[in-house]
XYZ file of C-alpha atoms in Angstrom:
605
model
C 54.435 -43.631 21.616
C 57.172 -41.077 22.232
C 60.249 -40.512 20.503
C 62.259 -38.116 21.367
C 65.409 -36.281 19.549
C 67.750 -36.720 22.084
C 67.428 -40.315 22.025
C 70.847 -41.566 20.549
C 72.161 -45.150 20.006
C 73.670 -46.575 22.784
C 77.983 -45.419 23.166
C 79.969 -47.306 20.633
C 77.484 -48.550 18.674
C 77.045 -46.207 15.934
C 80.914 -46.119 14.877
C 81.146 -49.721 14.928
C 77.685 -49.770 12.071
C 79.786 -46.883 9.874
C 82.709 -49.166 10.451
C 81.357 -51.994 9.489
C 79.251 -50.494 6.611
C 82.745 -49.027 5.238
C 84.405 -52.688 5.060
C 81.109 -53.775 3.210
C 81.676 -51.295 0.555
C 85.411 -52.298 0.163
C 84.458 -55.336 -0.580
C 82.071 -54.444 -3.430
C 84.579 -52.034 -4.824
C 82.353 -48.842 -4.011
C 83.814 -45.407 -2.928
C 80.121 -44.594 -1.181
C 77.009 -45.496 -0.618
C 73.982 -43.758 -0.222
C 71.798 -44.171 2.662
C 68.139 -42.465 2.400
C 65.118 -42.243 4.892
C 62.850 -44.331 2.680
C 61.559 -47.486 1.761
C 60.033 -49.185 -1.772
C 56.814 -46.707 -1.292
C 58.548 -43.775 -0.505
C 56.330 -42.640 2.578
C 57.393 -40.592 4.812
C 56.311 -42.481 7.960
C 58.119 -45.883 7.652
C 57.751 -49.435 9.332
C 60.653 -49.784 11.938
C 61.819 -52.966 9.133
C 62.839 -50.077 6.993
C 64.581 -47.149 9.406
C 67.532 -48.227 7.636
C 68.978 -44.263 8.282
C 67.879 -44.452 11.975
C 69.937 -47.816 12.440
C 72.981 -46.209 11.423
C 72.853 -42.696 12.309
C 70.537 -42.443 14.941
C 68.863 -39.593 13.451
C 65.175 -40.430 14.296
C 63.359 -37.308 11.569
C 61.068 -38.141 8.959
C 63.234 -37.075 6.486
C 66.807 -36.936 5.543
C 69.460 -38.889 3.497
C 73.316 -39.922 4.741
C 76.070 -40.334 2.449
C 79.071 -42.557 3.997
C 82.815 -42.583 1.835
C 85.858 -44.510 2.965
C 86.929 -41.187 4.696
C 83.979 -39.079 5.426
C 80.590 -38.998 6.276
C 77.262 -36.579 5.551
C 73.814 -36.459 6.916
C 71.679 -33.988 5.265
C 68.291 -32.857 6.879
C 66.286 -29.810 5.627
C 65.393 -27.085 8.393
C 62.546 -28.396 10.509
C 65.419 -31.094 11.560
C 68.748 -29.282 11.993
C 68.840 -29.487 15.698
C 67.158 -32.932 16.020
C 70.101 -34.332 13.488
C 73.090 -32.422 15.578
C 71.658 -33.946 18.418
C 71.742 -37.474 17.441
C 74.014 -38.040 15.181
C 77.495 -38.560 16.189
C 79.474 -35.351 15.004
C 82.775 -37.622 14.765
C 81.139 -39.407 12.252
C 78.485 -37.386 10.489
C 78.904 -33.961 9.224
C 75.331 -32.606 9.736
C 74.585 -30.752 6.684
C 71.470 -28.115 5.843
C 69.072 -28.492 2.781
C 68.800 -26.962 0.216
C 71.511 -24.744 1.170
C 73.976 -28.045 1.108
C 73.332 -30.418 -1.906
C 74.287 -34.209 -1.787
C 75.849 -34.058 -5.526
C 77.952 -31.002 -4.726
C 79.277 -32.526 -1.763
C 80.303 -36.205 -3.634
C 81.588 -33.953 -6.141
C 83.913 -32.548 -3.333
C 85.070 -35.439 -1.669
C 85.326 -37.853 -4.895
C 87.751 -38.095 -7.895
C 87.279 -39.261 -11.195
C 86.428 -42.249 -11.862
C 84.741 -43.529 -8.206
C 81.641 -45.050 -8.076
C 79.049 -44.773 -5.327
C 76.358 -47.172 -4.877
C 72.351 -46.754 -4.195
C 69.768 -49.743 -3.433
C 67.458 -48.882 -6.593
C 64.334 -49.850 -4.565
C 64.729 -46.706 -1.839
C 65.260 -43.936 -4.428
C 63.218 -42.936 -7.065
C 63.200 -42.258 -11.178
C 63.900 -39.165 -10.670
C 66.586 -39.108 -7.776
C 68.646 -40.960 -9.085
C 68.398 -39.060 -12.942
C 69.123 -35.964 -11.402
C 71.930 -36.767 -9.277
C 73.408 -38.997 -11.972
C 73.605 -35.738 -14.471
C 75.422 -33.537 -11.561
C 78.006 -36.683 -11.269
C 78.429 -37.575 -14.308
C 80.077 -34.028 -15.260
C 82.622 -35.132 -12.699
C 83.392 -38.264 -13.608
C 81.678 -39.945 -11.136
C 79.295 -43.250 -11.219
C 76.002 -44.344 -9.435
C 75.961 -48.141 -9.005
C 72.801 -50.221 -8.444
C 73.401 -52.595 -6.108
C 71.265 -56.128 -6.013
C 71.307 -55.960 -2.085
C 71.497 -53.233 0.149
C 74.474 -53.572 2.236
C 72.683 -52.158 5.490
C 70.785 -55.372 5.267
C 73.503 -57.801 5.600
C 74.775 -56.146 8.528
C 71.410 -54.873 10.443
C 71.586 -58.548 12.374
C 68.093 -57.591 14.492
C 66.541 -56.248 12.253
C 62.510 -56.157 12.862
C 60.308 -58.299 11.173
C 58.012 -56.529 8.372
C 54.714 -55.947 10.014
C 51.648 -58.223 8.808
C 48.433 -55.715 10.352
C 45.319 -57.007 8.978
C 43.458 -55.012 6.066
C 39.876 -53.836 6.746
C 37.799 -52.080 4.016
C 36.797 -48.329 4.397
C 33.009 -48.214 3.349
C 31.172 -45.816 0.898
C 29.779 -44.361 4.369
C 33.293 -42.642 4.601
C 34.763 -43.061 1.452
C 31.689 -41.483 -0.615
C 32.974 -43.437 -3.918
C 33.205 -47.364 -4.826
C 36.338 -48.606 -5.570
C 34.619 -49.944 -8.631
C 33.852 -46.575 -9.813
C 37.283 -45.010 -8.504
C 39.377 -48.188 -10.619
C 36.882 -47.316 -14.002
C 37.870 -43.809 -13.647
C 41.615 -44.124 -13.291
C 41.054 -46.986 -16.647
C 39.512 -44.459 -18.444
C 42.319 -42.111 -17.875
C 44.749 -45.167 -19.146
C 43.167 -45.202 -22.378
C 42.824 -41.865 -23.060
C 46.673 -41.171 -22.508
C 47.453 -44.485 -24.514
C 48.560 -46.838 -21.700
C 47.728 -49.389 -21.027
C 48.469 -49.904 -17.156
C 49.849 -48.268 -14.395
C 52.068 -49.051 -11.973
C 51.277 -48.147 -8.094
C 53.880 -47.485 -5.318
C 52.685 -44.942 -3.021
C 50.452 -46.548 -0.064
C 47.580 -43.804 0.451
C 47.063 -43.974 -3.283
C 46.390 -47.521 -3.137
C 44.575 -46.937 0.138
C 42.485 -44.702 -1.535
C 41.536 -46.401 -5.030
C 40.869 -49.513 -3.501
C 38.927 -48.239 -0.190
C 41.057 -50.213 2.350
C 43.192 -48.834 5.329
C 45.696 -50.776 7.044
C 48.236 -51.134 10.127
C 51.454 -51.387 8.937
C 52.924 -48.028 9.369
C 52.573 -46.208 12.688
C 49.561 -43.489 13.548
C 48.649 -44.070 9.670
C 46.025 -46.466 8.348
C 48.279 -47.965 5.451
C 48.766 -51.426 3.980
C 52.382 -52.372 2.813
C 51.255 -53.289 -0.852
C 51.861 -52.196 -4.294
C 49.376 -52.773 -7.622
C 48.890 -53.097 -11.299
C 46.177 -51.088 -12.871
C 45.173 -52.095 -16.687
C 43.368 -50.118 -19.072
C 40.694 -53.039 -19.184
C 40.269 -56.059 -16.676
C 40.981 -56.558 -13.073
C 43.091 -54.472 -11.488
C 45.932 -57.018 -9.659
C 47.294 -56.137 -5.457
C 50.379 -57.128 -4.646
C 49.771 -58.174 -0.612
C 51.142 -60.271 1.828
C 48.199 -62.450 1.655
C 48.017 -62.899 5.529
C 46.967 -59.450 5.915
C 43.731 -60.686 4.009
C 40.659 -61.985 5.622
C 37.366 -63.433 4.349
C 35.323 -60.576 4.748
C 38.255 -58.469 2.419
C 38.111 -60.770 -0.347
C 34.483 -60.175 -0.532
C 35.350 -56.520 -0.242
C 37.493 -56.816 -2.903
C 37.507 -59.425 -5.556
C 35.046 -58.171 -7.449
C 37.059 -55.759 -9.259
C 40.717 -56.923 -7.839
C 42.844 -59.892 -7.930
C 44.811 -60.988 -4.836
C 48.121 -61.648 -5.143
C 51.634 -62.036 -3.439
C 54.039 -59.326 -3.129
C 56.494 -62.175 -4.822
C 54.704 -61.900 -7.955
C 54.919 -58.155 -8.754
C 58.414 -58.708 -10.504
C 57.028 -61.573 -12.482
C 54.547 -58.971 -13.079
C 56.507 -56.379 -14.314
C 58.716 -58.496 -16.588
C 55.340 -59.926 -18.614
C 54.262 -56.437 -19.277
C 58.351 -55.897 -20.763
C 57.188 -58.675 -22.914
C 54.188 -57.727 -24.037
C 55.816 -54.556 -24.962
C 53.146 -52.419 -22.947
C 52.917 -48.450 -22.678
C 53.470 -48.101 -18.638
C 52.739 -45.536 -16.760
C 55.103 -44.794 -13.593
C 55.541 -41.593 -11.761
C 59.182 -40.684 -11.914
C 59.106 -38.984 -8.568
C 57.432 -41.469 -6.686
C 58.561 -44.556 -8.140
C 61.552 -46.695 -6.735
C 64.241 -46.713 -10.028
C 64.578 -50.848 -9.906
C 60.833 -51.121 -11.395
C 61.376 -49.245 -14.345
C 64.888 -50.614 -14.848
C 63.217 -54.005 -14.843
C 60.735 -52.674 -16.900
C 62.601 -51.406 -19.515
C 65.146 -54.287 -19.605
C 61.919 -56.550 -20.689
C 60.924 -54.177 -23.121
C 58.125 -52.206 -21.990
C 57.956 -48.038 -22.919
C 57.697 -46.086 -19.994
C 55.094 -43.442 -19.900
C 56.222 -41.152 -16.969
C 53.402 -39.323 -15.377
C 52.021 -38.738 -11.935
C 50.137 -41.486 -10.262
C 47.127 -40.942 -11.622
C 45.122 -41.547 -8.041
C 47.246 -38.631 -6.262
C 45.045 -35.439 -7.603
C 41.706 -37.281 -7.412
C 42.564 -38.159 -3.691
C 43.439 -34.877 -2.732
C 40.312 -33.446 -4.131
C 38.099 -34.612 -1.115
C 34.547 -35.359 -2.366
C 31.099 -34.346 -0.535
C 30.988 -37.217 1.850
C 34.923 -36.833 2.787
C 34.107 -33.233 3.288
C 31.005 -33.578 6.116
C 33.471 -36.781 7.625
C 36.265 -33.709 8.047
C 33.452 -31.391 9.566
C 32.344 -33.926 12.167
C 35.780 -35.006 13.194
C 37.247 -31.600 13.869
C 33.744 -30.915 16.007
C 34.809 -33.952 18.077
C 38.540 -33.401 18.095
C 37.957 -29.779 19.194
C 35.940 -30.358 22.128
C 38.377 -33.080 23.320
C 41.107 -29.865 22.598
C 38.828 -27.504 24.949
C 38.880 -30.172 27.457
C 42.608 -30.584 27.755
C 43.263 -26.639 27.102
C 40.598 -25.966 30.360
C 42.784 -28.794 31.949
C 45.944 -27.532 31.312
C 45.043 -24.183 32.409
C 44.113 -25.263 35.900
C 46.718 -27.083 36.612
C 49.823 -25.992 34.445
C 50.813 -23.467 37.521
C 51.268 -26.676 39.660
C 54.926 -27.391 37.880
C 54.279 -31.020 37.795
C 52.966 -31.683 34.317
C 55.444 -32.814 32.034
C 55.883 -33.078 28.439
C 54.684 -36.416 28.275
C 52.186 -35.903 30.713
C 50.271 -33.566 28.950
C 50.673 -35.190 25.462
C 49.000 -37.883 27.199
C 46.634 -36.061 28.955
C 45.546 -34.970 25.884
C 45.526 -38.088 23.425
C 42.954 -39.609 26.443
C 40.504 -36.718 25.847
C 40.732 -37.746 22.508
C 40.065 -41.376 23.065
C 37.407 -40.410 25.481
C 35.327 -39.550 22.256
C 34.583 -42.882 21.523
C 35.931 -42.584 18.022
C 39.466 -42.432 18.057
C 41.567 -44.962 15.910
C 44.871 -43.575 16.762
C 46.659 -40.524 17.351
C 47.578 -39.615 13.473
C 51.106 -38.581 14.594
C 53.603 -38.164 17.410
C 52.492 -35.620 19.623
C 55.274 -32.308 19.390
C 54.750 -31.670 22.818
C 57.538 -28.844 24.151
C 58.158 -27.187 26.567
C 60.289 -23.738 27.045
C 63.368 -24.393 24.577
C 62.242 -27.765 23.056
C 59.642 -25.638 21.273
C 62.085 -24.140 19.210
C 63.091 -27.551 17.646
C 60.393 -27.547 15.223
C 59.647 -31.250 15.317
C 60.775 -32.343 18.618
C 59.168 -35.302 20.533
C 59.820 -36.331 24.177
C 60.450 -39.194 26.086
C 60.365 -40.456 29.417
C 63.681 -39.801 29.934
C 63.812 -36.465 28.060
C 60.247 -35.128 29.519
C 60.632 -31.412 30.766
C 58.524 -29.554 33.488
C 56.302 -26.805 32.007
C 58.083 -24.291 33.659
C 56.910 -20.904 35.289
C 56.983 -17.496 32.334
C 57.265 -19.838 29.251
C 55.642 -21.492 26.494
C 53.896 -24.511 25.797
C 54.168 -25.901 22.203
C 51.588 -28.654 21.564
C 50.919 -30.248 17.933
C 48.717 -33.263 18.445
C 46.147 -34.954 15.870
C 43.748 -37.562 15.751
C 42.632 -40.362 12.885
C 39.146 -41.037 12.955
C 37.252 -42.911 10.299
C 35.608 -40.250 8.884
C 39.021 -37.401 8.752
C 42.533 -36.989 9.588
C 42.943 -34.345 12.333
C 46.087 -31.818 12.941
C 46.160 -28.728 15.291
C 49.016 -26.930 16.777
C 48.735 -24.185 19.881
C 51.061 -22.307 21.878
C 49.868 -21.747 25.060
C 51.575 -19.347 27.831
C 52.292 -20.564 31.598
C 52.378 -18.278 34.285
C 52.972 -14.383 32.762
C 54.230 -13.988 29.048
C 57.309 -11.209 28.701
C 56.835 -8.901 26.191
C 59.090 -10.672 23.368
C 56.729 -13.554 24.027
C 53.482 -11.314 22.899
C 54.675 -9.978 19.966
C 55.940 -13.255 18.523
C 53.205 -14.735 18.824
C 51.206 -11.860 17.537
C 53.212 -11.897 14.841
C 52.278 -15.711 13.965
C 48.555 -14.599 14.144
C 48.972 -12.239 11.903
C 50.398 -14.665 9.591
C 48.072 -17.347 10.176
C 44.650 -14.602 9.461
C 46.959 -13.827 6.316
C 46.411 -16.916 5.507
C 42.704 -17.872 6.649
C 41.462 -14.742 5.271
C 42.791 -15.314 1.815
C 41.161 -15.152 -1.557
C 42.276 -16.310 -4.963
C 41.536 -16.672 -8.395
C 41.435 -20.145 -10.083
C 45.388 -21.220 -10.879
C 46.483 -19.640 -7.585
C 49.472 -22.095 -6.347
C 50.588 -22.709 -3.106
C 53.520 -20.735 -3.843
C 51.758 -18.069 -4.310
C 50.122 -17.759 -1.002
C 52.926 -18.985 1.297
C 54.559 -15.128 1.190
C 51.176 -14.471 2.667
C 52.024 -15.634 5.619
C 55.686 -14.806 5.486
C 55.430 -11.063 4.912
C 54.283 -9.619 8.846
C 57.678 -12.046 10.041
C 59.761 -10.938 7.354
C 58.769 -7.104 8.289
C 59.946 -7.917 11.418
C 63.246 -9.335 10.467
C 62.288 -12.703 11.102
C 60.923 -16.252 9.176
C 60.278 -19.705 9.863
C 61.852 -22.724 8.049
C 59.302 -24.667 7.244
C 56.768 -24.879 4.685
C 53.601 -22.599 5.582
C 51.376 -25.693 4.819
C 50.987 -29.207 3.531
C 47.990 -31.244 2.050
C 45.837 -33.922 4.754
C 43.929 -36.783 3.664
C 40.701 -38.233 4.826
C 41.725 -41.192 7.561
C 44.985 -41.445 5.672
C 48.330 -39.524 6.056
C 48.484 -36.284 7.514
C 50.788 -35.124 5.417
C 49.333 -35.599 1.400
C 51.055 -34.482 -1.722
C 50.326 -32.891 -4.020
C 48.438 -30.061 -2.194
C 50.555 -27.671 0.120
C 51.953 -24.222 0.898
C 55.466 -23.708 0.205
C 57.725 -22.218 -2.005
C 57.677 -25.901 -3.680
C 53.955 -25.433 -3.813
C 53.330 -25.622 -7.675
C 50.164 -27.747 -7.887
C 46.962 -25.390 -8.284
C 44.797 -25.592 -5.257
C 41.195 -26.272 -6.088
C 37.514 -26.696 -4.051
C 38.205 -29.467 -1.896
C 41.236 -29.850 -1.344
C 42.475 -29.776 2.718
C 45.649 -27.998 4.076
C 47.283 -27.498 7.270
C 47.929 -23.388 8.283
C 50.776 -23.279 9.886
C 53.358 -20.329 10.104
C 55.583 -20.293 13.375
C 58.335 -18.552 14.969
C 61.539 -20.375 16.636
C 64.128 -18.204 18.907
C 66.841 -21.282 19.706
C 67.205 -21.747 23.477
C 64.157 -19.689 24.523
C 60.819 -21.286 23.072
C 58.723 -21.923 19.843
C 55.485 -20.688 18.404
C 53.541 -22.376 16.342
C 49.343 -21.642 15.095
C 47.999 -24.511 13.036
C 44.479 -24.588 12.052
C 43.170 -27.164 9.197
C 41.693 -24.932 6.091
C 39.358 -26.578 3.229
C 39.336 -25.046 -0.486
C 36.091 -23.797 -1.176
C 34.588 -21.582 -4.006
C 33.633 -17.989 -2.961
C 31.963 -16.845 -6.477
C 32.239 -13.501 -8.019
C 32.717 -11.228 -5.205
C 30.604 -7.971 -5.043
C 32.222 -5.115 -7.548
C 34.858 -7.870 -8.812
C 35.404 -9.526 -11.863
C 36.582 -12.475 -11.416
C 35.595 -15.593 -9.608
C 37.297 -16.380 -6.136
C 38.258 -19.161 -3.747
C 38.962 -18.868 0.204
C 39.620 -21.396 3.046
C 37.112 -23.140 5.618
C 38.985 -23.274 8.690
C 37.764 -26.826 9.780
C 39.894 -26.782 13.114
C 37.640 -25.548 15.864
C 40.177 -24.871 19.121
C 41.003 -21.347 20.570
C 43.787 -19.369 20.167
C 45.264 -18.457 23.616
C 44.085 -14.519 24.347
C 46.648 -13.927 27.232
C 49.446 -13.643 24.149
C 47.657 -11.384 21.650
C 49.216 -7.888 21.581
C 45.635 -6.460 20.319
C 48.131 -3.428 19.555
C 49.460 -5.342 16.699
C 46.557 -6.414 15.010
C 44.480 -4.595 12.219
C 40.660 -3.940 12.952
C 40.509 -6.509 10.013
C 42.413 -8.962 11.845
C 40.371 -8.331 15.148
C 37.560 -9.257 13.383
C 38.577 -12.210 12.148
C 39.767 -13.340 15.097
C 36.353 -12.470 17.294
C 34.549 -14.252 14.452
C 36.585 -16.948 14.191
C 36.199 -17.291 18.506
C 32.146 -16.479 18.092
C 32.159 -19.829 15.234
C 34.437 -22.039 18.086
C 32.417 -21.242 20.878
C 28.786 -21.844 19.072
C 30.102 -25.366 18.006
C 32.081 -26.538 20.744
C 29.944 -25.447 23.604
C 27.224 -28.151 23.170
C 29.741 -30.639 23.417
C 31.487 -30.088 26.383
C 30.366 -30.756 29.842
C 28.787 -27.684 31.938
C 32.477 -27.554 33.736
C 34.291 -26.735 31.003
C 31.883 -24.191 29.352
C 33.205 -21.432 31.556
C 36.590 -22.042 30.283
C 35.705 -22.080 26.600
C 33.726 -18.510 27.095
C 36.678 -16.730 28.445
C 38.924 -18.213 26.050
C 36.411 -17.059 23.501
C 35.360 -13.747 24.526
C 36.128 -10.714 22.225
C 39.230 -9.332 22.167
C 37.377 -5.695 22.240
């Protein structure tokens, strides 16, 4: 369950992979080779068969890609996983390098002459990628090679076996759509852009359009699969066929044909015959389908998978599922927050203790298919790793004046849950009130926001930036990113970041989450779950707005609010937003905890 970023591979192993990975490349006449965290779907959770950056790093993060030359060696990690990378990877080996700051191409371009070539499995990187970092090489002189067989593969001797989880289908009583209807709307898009099919890759799309979930990829309901999608006939799924059973086909076939995963090239290469218009997204796509694509014949139509938007844009039914599971997933939150309280002073719960502790509350509900993540469960300094995860062996004591970081969600079948607090033990010191004011503050920024129609999320993450940044301080991470409905907790396109360019509109779900990290000391971090909803033509305006539901029902912790800082605005928001937890939560908790959950939700007046 636990993973932790101090976990390492074992002394002596990791040189000997690099080692070995270096004499592979010799052979094949390659300067480099490029080594991302990724697999043929590009998801960011990935199937231990696939952790091919793991196995030779030890770097355990979502998200990262290493670069090993005859000479030298890179691993490049954006900020949420600076520390966690510098802790596992081995800094003889691996020069831990900082995103976007550091680039991959500039650093090749560095330690390469004219005329090397560096290869790249074509089924881990995408369109895209590889386009991009071709042009920056190419003005040097360089080459990108795609190589039949990955080289990691040859050498990974134990490697797992692929997983084989069985498929079950997710009914209109959660879904809200047939995947009849969903598969007719995505045709009719086809044939009004001139295609006539569409390539799919990404496993929550497919999820989605077909209204299955899966088990093949941890704390997220996905199938390992990929499809075809014509203009006009059946749509064809690429699955291991064992994943399958009777009561699927029936779920299916009407409007689907089963196949192998062994067929999709054959696939591929007919449509290159037939000299079809595909679609493929050229950032989501893995490079070796359209290169097979185009070598049959076919014209490329690059655009984005067509089931990404629709997906994101959570329909009526999806909407009351998302309701009802952050009612349940709150009280389970109150229970473990009254919990913690009355026993954190003890000094025997643990980091894995309580992220325990809390994932059975959860499970107590009845209704819990799995937690939808890793818990972030840190203690004192681990908090200010901003995606740290503990371990048996790593576990720390929650200590006496310090914080608690705890960022914990649930996957039910009706919503995908994800709520962060920060709670104090024992008495806060001052710097430990106004940080966490400060997050507040940029959390209501956000909460309390209204927009006009074409508002991106790059336009609302300074919201939450601009109290930190007038104290000198910022958080490196984006403010928020997009949550399906019992599928990943982290969904494109939707989120709030600087990269945010994709208009947020009514329906869509996003995580609020600005923090503050001081290294060594602690972290603070206030997520709440926010839903896109139309606000009309406000009174004496002009021009129709949008706001945010906050869905997440869970209190913030009133022993760290510096009322001082906070704006009469802000106040209220907060007294409301305590007033709305209380009314909903109470009825589901048992008469002992209801004492708890008024104090924690009393006014801050």
């Amino acid at each position: 369950m636990f993973q932790s970023f101090d976990e390492v591979s074992s002394p002596g192993v990791a040189p000997e992979r690099v080692q070995a990975l270096r004499q592979e490349l010799k052979s094949r006449q390659l300067k480099g080779f490029l080594v991302p965290h990724s697999d043929e779907h590009q998801d960011e959770f990935l199937p231990p068969a696939a952790e091919r950056l793991r196995w030779l790093t030890g770097f355990t993060g979502s998200a990262g890609t290493a670069i090993v030359l005859e000479n030298a060696a890179a691993l490049f990690v954006d900020g949420r996983y600076i520390l966690q990378a510098r802790a596992q990877a081995d800094s003889a080996l691996f020069e831990v390098l900082q995103v976007p700051e550091a680039k991959a191409s500039k650093w090749l371009v560095s330690q390469l002459t004219k005329g090397d070539t560096v290869g790249y499995d074509p089924s881990l990187h995408t369109i895209k990628e590889i386009e991009r970092l071709t042009e920056s090489l190419s003005k040097a002189g360089l080459r990108l090679e795609p190589l039949a067989s990955n080289p990691i593969d040859r050498l990974w001797r134990d490697r797992p076996p692929p997983p084989s989880a069985p498929v079950v289908p997710h009914g209109l009583k959660f879904s809200g759509r047939s995947a009849k209807d969903k598969i007719a709307e995505l045709q009719a898009t086809l044939v009004r852009d001139k295609a006539d099919a569409v390539l799919l890759t990404m496993l929550d799309s497919i999820a989605w359009l077909f209204n299955i979930r899966g088990g093949d990829i941890s704390h997220t309901p996905l199938a390992l699969a990929f499809a075809i999608v014509p203009a006009r006939g059946k749509a064809s799924f690429f699955i291991d066929p064992v994943k399958i059973g009777d009561n699927m086909r029936g779920h299916l076939e009407e409007a689907i044909e089963i196949l192998s995963p062994d067929s999709l090239e054959g696939r591929l290469k007919a449509l290159g015959a037939a000299s079809a218009h595909v679609r493929i997204d050229p950032e989501t796509a893995p490079i070796r389908f359209a290169q097979i694509l185009e070598a049959e014949g076919a014209k490329l139509v690059p655009g984005e998978d067509p089931c990404i938007l629709p997906k994101a844009i959570k329909n009526a039914t999806e909407i009351e599922g998302a309701r009802a599971a952050h009612l349940r997933d709150g009280a389970a939150l109150a229970r473990f927050l009254a919990w913690l309280d009355e026993h954190s002073a003890t000094g025997r719960i643990d980091e894995v203790g309580a992220a325990m502790k809390l994932e059975n509350f959860r499970r107590e509900t009845g209704q819990l298919k799995d937690i939808s993540f890793d818990s972030i469960s840190a203690a004192g300094p681990n908090g200010a790793a901003v995606h740290y995860r503990p371990t048996m062996a790593t576990s720390r004591k929650l200590g006496p004046r310090s914080l608690y970081l705890i960022d914990s969600g649930g996957q039910y079948a009706d919503g995908t849950t994800d709520v962060t607090r920060t709670i104090a033990i024992g008495t806060p010191s001052t710097d430990m009130h106004r940080h966490y004011t400060l997050v507040l503050k940029a959390h209501i920024a956000i909460a309390s926001a209204r927009f006009p129609k074409g508002t991106r999320g790059q336009d609302l993450d300074p919201f939450a930036r601009r109290p930190l940044w007038e104290a000198g301080l910022d958080f490196d991470h984006g403010t928020g990113h997009g949550v399906g409905s019992y599928l990943s907790v982290h969904e494109p396109p939707q989120r709030l970041s600087r990269y945010g360019t994709v208009e947020l509109q009514p329906g869509m779900i996003l995580s609020n989450e600005p923090g503050y990290y001081r290294e060594g000391h602690y972290g603070i971090r206030l997520e709440n779950l926010v839903l896109v909803t139309p606000l009309g033509t406000i009174e004496g305006g002009t021009r129709a707005m949008m706001g945010f539901e906050t869905l997440t029902l869970v209190p913030f912790d009133r022993r760290l609010i510096d009322e001082g800082l906070l704006t009469r605005a802000e106040l209220a928001w907060l007294d409301a937003y305590h007033a709305e937890v209380l009314r909903k939560i109470e009825p589901l908790l048992e008469r002992g905890d209801r004492p708890w959950l008024r104090q924690a939700t009393a006014p801050i007046d």
